[in-house]
CSV table of C-alpha atoms and ligand atoms in Angstrom, one decimal:
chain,number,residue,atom,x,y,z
A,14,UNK,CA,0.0,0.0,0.0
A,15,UNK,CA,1.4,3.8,-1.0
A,16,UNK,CA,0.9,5.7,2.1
A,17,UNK,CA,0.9,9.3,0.7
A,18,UNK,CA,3.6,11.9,1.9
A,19,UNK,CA,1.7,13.7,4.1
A,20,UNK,CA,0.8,11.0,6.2
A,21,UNK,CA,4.0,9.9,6.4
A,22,UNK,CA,5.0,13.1,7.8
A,23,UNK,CA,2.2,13.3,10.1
A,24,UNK,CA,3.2,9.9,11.7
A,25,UNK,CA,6.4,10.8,12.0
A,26,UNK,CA,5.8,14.3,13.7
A,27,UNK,CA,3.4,11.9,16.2
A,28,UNK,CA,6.6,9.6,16.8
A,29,UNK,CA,8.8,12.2,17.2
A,30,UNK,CA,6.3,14.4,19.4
A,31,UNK,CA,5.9,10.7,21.7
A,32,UNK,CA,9.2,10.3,22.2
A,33,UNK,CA,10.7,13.8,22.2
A,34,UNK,CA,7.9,14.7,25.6
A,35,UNK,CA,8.4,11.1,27.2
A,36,UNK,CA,12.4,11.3,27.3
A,37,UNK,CA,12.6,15.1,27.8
A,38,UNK,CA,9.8,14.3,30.9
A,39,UNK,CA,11.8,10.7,32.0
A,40,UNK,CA,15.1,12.3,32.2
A,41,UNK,CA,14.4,16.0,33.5
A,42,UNK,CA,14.7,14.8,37.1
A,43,UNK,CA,18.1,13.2,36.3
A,44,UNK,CA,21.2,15.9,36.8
A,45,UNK,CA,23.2,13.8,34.9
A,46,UNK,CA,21.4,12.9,31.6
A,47,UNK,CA,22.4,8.7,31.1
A,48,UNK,CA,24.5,8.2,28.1
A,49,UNK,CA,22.0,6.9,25.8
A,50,UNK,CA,20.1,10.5,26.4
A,51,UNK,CA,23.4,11.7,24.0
A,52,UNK,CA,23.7,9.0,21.7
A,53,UNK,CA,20.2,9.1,20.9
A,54,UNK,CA,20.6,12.6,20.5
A,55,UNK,CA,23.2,12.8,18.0
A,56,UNK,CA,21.6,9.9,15.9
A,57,UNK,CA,18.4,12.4,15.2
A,58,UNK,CA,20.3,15.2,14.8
A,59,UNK,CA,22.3,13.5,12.5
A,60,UNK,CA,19.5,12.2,10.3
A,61,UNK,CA,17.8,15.9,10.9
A,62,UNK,CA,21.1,17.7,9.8
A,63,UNK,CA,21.8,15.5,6.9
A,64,UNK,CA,18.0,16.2,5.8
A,65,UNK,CA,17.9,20.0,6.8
A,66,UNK,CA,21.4,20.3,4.4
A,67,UNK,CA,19.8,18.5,1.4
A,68,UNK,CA,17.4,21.0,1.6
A,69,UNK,CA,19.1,23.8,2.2
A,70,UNK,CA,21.8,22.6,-1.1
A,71,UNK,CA,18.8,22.8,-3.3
A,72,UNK,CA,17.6,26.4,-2.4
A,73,UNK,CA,19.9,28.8,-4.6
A,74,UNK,CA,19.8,26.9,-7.9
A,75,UNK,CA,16.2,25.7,-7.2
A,76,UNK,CA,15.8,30.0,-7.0
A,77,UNK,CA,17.8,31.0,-9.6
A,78,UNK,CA,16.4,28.5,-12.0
A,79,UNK,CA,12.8,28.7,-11.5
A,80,UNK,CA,12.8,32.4,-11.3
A,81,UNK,CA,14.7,33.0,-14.7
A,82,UNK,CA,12.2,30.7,-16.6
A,83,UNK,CA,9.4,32.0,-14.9
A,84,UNK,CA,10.3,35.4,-15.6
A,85,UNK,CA,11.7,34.6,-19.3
A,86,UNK,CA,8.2,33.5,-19.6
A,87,UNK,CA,6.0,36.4,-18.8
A,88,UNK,CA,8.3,39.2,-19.0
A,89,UNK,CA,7.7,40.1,-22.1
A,90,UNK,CA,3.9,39.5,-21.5
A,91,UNK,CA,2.1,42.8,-21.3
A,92,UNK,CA,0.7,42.1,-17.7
A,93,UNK,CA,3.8,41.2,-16.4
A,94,UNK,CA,3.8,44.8,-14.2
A,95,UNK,CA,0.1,43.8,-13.0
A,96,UNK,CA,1.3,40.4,-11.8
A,97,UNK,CA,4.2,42.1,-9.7
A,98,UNK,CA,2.0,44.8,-8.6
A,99,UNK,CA,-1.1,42.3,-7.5
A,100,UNK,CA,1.7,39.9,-5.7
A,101,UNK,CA,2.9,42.9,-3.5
A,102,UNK,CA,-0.7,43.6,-3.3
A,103,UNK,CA,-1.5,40.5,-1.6
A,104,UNK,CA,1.4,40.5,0.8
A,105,UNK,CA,1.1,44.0,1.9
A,106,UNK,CA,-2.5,43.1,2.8
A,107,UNK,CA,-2.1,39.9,4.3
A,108,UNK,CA,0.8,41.5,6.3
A,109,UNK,CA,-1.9,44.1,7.9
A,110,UNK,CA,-3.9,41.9,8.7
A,111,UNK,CA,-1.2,40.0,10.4
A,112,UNK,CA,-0.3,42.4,12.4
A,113,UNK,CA,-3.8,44.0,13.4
A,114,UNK,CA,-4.4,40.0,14.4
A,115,UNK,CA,-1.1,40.2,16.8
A,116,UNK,CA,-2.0,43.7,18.6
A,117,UNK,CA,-4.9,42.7,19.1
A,118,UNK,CA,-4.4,39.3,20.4
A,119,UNK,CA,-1.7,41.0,23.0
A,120,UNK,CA,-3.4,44.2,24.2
A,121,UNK,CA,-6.7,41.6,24.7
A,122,UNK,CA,-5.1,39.0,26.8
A,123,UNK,CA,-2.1,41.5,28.4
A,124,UNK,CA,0.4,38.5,28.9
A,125,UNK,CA,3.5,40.9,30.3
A,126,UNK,CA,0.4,41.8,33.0
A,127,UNK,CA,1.9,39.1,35.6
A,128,UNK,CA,2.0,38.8,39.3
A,129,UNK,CA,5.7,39.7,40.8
A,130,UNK,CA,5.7,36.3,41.5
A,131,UNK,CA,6.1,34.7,37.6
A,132,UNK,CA,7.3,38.2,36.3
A,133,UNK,CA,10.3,36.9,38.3
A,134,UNK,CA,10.4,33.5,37.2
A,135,UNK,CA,10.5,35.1,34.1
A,136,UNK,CA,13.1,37.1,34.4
A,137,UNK,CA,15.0,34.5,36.1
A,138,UNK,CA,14.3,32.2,33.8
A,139,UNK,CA,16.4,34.9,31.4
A,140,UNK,CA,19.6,33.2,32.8
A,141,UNK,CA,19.1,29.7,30.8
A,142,UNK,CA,19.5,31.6,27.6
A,143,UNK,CA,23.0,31.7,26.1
A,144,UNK,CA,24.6,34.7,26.5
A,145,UNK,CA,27.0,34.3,23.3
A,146,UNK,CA,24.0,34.1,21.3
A,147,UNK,CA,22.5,36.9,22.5
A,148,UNK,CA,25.8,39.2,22.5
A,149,UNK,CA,25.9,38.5,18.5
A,150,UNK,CA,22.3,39.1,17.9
A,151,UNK,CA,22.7,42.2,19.9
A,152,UNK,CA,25.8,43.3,17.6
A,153,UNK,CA,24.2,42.4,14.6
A,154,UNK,CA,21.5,45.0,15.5
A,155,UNK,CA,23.5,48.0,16.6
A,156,UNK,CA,22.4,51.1,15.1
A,157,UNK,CA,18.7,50.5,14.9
A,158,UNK,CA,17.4,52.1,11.8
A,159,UNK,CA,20.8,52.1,9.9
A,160,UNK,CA,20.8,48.5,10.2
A,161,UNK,CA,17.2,47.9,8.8
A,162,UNK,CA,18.2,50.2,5.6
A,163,UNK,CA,21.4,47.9,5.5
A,164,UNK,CA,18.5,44.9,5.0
A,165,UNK,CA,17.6,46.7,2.1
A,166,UNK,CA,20.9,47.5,0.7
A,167,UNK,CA,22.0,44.2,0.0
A,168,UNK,CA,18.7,43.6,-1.8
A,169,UNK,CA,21.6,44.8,-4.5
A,170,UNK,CA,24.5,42.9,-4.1
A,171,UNK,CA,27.3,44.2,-5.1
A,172,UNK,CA,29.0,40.3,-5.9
A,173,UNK,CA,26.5,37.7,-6.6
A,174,UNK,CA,28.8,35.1,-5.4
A,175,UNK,CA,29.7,36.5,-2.1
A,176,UNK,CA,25.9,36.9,-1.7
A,177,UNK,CA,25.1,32.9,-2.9
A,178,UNK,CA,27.7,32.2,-0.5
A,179,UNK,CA,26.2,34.1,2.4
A,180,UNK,CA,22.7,32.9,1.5
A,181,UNK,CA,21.7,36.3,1.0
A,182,UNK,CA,18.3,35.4,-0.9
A,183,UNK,CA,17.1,38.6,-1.3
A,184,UNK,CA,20.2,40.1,-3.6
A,185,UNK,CA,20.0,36.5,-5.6
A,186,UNK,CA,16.3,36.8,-6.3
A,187,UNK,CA,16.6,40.4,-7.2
A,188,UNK,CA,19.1,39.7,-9.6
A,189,UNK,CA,17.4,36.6,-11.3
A,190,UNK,CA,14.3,38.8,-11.6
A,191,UNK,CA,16.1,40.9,-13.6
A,192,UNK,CA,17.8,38.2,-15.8
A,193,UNK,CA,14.8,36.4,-16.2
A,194,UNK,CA,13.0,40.0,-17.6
A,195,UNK,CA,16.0,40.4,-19.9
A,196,UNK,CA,15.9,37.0,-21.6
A,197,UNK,CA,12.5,37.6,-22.5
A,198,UNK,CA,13.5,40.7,-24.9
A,199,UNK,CA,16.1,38.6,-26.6
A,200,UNK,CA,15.3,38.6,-30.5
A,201,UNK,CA,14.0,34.8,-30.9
A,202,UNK,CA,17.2,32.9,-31.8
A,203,UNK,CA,18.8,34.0,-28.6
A,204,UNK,CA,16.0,33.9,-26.5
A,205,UNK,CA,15.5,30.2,-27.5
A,206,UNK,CA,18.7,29.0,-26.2
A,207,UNK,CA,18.6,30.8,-23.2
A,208,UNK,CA,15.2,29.3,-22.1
A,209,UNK,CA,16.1,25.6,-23.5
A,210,UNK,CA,18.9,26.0,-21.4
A,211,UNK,CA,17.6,27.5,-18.0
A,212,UNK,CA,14.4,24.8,-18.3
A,213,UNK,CA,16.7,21.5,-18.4
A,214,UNK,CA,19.0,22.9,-15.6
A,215,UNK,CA,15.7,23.8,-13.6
A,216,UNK,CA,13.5,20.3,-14.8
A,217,UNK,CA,16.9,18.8,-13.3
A,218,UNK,CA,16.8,20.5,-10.0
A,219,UNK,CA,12.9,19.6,-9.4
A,220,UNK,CA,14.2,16.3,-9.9
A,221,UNK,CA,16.4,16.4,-7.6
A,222,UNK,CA,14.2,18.1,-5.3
A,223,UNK,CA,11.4,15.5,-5.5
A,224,UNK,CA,14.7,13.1,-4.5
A,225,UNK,CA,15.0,15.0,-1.4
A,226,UNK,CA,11.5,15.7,-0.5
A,227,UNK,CA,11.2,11.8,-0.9
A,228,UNK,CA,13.2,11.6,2.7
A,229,UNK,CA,11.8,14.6,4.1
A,230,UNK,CA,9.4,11.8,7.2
A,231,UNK,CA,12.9,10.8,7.8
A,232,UNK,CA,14.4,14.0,8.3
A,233,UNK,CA,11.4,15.5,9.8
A,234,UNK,CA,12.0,13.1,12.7
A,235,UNK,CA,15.4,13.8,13.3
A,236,UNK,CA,14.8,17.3,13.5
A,237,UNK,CA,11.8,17.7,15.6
A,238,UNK,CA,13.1,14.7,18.4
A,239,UNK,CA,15.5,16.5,19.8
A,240,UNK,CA,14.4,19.8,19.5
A,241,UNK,CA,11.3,18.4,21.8
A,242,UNK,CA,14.0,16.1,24.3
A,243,UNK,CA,15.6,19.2,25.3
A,244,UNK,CA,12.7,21.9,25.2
A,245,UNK,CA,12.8,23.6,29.0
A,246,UNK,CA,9.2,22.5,29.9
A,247,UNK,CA,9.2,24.6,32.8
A,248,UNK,CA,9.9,27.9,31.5
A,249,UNK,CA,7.6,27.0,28.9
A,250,UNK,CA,5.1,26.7,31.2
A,251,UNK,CA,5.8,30.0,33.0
A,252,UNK,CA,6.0,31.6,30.3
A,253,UNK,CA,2.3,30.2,29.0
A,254,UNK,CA,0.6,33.4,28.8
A,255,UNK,CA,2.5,34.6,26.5
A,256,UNK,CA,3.6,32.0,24.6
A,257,UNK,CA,-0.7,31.3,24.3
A,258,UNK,CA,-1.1,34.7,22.7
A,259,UNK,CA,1.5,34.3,20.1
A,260,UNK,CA,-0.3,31.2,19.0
A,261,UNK,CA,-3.7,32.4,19.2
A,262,UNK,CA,-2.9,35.1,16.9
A,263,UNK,CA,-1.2,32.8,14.4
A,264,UNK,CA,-4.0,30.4,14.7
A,265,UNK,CA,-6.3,33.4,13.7
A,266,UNK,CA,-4.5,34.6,10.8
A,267,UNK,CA,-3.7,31.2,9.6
A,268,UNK,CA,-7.4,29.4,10.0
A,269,UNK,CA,-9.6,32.4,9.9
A,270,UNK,CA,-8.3,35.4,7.5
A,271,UNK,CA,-5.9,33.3,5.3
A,272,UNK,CA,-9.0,31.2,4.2
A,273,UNK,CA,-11.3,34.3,4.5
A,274,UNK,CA,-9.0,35.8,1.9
A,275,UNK,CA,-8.9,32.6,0.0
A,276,UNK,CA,-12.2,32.5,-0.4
A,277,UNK,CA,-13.2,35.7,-1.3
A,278,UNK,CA,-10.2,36.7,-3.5
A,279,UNK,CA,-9.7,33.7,-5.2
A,280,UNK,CA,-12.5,31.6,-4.8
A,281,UNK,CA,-10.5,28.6,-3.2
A,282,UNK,CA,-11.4,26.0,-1.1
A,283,UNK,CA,-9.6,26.8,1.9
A,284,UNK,CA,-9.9,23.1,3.3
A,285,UNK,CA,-8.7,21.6,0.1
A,286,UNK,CA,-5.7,24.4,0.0
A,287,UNK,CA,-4.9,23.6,3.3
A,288,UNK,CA,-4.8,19.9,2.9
A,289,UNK,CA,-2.8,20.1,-0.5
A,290,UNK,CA,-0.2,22.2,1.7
A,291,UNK,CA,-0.1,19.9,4.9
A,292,UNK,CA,3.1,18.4,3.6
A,293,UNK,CA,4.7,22.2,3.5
A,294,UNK,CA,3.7,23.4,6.9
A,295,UNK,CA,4.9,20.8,8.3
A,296,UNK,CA,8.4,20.7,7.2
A,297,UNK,CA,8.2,24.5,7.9
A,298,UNK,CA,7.2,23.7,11.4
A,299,UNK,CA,9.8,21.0,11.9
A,300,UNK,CA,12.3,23.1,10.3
A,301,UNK,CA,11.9,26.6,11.1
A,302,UNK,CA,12.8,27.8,7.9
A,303,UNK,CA,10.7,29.0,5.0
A,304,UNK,CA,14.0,29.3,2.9
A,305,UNK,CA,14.7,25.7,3.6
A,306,UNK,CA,11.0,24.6,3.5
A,307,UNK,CA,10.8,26.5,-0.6
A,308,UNK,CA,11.7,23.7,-2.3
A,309,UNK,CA,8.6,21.6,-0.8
A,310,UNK,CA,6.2,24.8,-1.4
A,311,UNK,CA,7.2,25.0,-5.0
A,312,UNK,CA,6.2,21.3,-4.8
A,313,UNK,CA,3.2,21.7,-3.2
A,314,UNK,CA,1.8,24.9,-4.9
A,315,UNK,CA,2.4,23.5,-7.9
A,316,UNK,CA,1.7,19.9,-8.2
A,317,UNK,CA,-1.2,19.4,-5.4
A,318,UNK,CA,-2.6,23.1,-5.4
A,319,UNK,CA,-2.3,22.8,-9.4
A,320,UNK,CA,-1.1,26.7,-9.5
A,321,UNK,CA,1.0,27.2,-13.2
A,322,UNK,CA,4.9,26.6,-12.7
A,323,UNK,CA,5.0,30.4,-14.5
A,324,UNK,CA,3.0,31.9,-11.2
A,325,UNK,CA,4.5,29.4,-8.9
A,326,UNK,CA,8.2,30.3,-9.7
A,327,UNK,CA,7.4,34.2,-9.6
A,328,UNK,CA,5.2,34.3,-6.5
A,329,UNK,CA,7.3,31.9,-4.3
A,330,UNK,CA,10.7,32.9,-4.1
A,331,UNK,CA,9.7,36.3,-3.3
A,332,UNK,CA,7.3,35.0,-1.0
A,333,UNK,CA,9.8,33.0,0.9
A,334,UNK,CA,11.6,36.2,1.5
A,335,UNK,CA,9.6,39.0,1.6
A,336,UNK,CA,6.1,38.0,2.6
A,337,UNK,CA,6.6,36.7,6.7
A,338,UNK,CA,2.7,37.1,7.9
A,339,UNK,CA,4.0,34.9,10.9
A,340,UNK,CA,6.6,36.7,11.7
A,341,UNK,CA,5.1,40.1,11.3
A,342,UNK,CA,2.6,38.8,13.6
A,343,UNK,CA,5.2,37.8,16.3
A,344,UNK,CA,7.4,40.7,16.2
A,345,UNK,CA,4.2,42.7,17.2
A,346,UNK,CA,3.6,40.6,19.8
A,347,UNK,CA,6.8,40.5,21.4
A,348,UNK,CA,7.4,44.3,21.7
A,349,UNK,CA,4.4,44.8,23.5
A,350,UNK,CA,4.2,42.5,25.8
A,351,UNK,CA,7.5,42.9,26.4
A,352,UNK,CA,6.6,46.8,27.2
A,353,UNK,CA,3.8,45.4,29.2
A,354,UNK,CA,6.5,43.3,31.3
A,355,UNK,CA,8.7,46.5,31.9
A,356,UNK,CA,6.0,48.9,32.4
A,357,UNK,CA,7.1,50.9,29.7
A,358,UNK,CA,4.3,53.3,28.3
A,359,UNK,CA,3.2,52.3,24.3
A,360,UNK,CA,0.4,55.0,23.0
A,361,UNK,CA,-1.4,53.6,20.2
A,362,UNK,CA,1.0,56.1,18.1
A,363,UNK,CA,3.7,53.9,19.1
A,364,UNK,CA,1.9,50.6,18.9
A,365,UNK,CA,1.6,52.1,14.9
A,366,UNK,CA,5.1,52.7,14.4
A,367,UNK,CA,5.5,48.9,16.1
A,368,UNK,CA,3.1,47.8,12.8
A,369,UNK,CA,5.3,49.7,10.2
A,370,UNK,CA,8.2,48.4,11.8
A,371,UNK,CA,7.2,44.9,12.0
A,372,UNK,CA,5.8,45.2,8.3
A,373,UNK,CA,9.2,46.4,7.3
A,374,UNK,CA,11.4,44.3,9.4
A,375,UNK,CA,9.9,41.2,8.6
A,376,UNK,CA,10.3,41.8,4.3
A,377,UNK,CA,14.1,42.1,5.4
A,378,UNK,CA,14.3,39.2,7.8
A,379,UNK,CA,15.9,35.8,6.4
A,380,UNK,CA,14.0,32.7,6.1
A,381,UNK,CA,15.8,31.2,8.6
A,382,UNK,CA,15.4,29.9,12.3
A,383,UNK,CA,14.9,32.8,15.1
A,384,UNK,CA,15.7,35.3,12.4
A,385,UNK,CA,13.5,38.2,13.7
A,386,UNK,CA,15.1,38.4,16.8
A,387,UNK,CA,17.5,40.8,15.4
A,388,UNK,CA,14.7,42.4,13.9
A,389,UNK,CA,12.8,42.4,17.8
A,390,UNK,CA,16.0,44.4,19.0
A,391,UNK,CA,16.0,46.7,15.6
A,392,UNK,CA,12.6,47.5,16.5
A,393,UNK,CA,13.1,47.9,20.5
A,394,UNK,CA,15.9,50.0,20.0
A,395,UNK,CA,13.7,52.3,17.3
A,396,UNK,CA,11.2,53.1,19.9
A,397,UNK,CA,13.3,53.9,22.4
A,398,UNK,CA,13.6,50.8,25.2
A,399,UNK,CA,16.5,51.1,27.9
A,400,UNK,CA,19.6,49.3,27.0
A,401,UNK,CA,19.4,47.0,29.4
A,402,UNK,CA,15.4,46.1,29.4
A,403,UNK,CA,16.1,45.2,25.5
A,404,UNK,CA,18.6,42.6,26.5
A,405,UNK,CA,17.1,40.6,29.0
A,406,UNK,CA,13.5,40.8,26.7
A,407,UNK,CA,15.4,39.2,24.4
A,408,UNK,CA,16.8,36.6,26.1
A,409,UNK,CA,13.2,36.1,27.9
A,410,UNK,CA,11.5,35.5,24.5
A,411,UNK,CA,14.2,33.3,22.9
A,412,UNK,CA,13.7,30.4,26.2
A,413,UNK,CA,10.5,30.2,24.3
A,414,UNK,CA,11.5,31.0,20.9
A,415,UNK,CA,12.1,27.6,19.5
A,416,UNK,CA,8.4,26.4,19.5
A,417,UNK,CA,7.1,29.4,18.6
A,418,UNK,CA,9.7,29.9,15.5
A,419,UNK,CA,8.4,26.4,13.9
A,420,UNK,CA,4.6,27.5,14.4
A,421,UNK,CA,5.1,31.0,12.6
A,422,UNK,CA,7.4,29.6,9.8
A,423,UNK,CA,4.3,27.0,9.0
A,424,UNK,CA,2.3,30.5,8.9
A,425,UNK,CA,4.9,32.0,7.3
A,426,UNK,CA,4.9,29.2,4.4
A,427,UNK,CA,0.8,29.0,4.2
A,428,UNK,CA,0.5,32.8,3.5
A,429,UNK,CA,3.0,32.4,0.4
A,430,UNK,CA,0.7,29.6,-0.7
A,431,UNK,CA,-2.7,31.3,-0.5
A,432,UNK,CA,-0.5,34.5,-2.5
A,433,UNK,CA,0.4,32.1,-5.0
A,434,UNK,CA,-3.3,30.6,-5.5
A,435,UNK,CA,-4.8,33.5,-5.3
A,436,UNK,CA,-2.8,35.4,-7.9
A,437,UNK,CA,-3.0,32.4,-10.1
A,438,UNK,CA,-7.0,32.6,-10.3
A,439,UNK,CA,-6.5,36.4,-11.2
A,440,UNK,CA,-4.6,35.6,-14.1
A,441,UNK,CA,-7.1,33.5,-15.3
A,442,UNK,CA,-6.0,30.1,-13.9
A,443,UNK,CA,-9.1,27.0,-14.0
A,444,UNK,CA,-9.4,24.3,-11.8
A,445,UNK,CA,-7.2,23.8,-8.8
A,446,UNK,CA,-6.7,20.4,-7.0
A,447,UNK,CA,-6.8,18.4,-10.1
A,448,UNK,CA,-6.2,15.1,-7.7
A,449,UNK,CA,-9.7,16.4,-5.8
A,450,UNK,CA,-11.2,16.8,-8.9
A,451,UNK,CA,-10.6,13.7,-10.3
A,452,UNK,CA,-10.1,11.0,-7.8
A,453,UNK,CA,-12.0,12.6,-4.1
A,454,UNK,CA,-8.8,12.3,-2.6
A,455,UNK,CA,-5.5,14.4,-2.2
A,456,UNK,CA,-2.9,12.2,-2.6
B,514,LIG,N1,12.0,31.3,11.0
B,514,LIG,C1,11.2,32.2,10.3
B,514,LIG,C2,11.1,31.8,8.9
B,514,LIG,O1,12.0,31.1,8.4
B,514,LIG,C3,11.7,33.6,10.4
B,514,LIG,C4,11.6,34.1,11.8
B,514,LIG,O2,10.5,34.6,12.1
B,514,LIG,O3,12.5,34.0,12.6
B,514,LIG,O4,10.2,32.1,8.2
């Protein structure tokens, strides 16, 4: 019998959820972990790391490639400017929404509003974060502003190499864009070898991408095991109320105003979209990475939603990048209750600069795990929290950041999706979910 992927990664998120609670529960009274604790330990993560590198290998060519043919495609297509125009559209939209969901969510249920008592097990609990990480993260941040124009400057790299090396996606993308709009105004002859030859390099990649994805219950295991064996349960717990808003919020955007806009924009069936995308999410949950995870949305957009490959390879990329709902949604979260926890003042006229920031912050922020911390401290520098409150925030929030990172990125990934599907429909696209359609199922 074919058991169909996302079913396999399903029961292999339920293995790995099983084992990950019952060992990090068994051996939490232990000082000493026992020796298998490690070796067990090391065996996910080396499964996890092996699968989490596969992905990550495929990411730049998978980028380069698809964008160039996409773009080669339409560019010279009249409605080429409407397509970009509709996809920024979508993402500045969804991105409000976002983050009118988040301030909401945390001026509603006040989580920084805490008895002395748990504000200073909270505080306290500040201590099990690692220092070195935070020191770097605070570095990378200095200079507030300047730093979050610098995001922006190496949108144009000045070495595409050094930027591919660096996994700078943004400069990459930016640049293929561009490419891609200049093949399509090659006279014919040209333009025919160029596209011949970016389609085989790209038909190869998907290949070897659908190679990858094939191990992706596998992987998934290895990386979500550990993570869960070594999550600090307490802290976890104390930290509940706030931990409880983030996710409400996400839960919001993601199963209420996602669909909504599914629905009404594009006509979709937001139970058969998110179905089609399970496999997606959650390799974006277990990863944390949307850049990691684009490989499998490409997949998934295209070949179960049944978007075109020419909207698919426009929309995505940039997507994975650019359009963070989750994220947004988080950052937004974060700086007010963490004002909330401090007793620092935040007018509504503040609370607005918060949105723009978090809007802005979260187009520059990489696809990667607990990337919009830096962009927390960008933003609690900009409006003006102590030095020393903005350092122990941070560390508060990242005790709890792990969890919270793998449901956002899943957010993160699903708002791409429903950009994609819904942009597709507006260029004229017909029927989606051809495997609905034709056999009841979604295989
Ligand atoms: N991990 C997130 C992503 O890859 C980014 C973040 O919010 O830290 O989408």
């Amino acid at each position: 019998m074919k058991i169909a992927l996302h079913f396999k990664i399903l029961i292999s998120l339920a293995l790995a959820f099983s084992i990950g609670l019952f060992v990090n529960f068994e051996t939490s009274e232990l000082k000493q972990k026992p020796s298998w604790f490690f070796y067990f330990l090391e065996a996910c993560q080396f499964v996890g790391t092996l699968f989490l590198n596969a992905l990550k290998m495929v990411v730049i060519p998978l980028i380069i490639t698809s964008i160039i043919c996409g773009v080669a495609k339409i560019g010279a297509e009249s409605n080429f400017k409407k397509l970009g125009l509709k996809t920024f559209g979508f993402y500045g939209l969804s991105g409000i929404l976002a983050v009118t969901v988040g301030l909401l969510c945390v001026n509603i249920f006040e989580p920084g509003i805490v008895n002395p008592e748990i504000r200073e097990k909270m505080l306290s609990s500040y201590n099990a974060f690692d220092q070195e990480k935070l020191g770097s993260a605070m570095q990378r941040a200095d200079g507030g502003w300047a730093n979050l124009i610098e995001i922006f400057h190496r949108m144009v790299p000045t070495n595409l190499f050094k930027a591919a090396v660096e996994g700078q996606l943004l400069g990459l993308i930016f640049f293929s864009l561009l490419f891609g709009f200049f093949v399509s105004r090659l006279p014919d002859k040209l333009k025919i070898s160029q596209t011949t030859f970016w389609e085989s390099l790209n038909a190869v990649i998907l290949s070897l991408t659908n190679f990858i994805i094939s191990f992706a219950p596998y992987g998934i295991f290895g990386l979500v095991t550990p993570t869960l064996m070594t999550v600090g349960l307490d802290t976890l717990w104390v930290m509940g109320g706030f931990a409880l808003t983030v996710l409400t919020g996400l839960f919001i955007h993601c199963l209420i105003i996602l669909p909504v806009m599914l629905r009404f924009l594009g006509g979709i069936n937001p139970i058969y979209h998110l179905k089609a995308m399970a496999p997606a999410m959650l390799t974006a949950f277990s990863t944390a990475s949307s850049s990691a995870t684009l490989p499998l949305t490409m997949k998934c957009v295209t070949q179960r939603v049944g978007v075109s490959r020419k909207v698919g390879s426009f929309t995505l990329p940039l997507g994975a990048t650019m359009n963070m709902d989750g994220t947004a949604l988080f950052e937004c979260v974060v700086v007010v209750f963490l004002a909330q926890l401090f007793g620092i003042e935040m007018s509504w006229a503040i609370q607005f600069s918060v949105v723009v920031m978090a809007l802005l912050t979260s187009i520059g922020v990489a696809g990667i795990p607990s990337a919009s911390l830096v962009a927390i401290i960008v933003i609690l520098q900009a409006v003006g929290f102590p030095e020393e409150t903005i350092g122990i925030g941070v560390g508060i929030v990242y005790v709890v950041d792990r969890f919270l990172d793998m449901t956002r990125t899943a957010v993160n990934v699903f708002g791409d999706s429903c950009a994609a599907a819904v942009i597709g429909k507006s260029e004229g696209e017909k029927e989606y979910y051809p495997e609905v359609l034709d056999e009841g199922i979604i295989t």
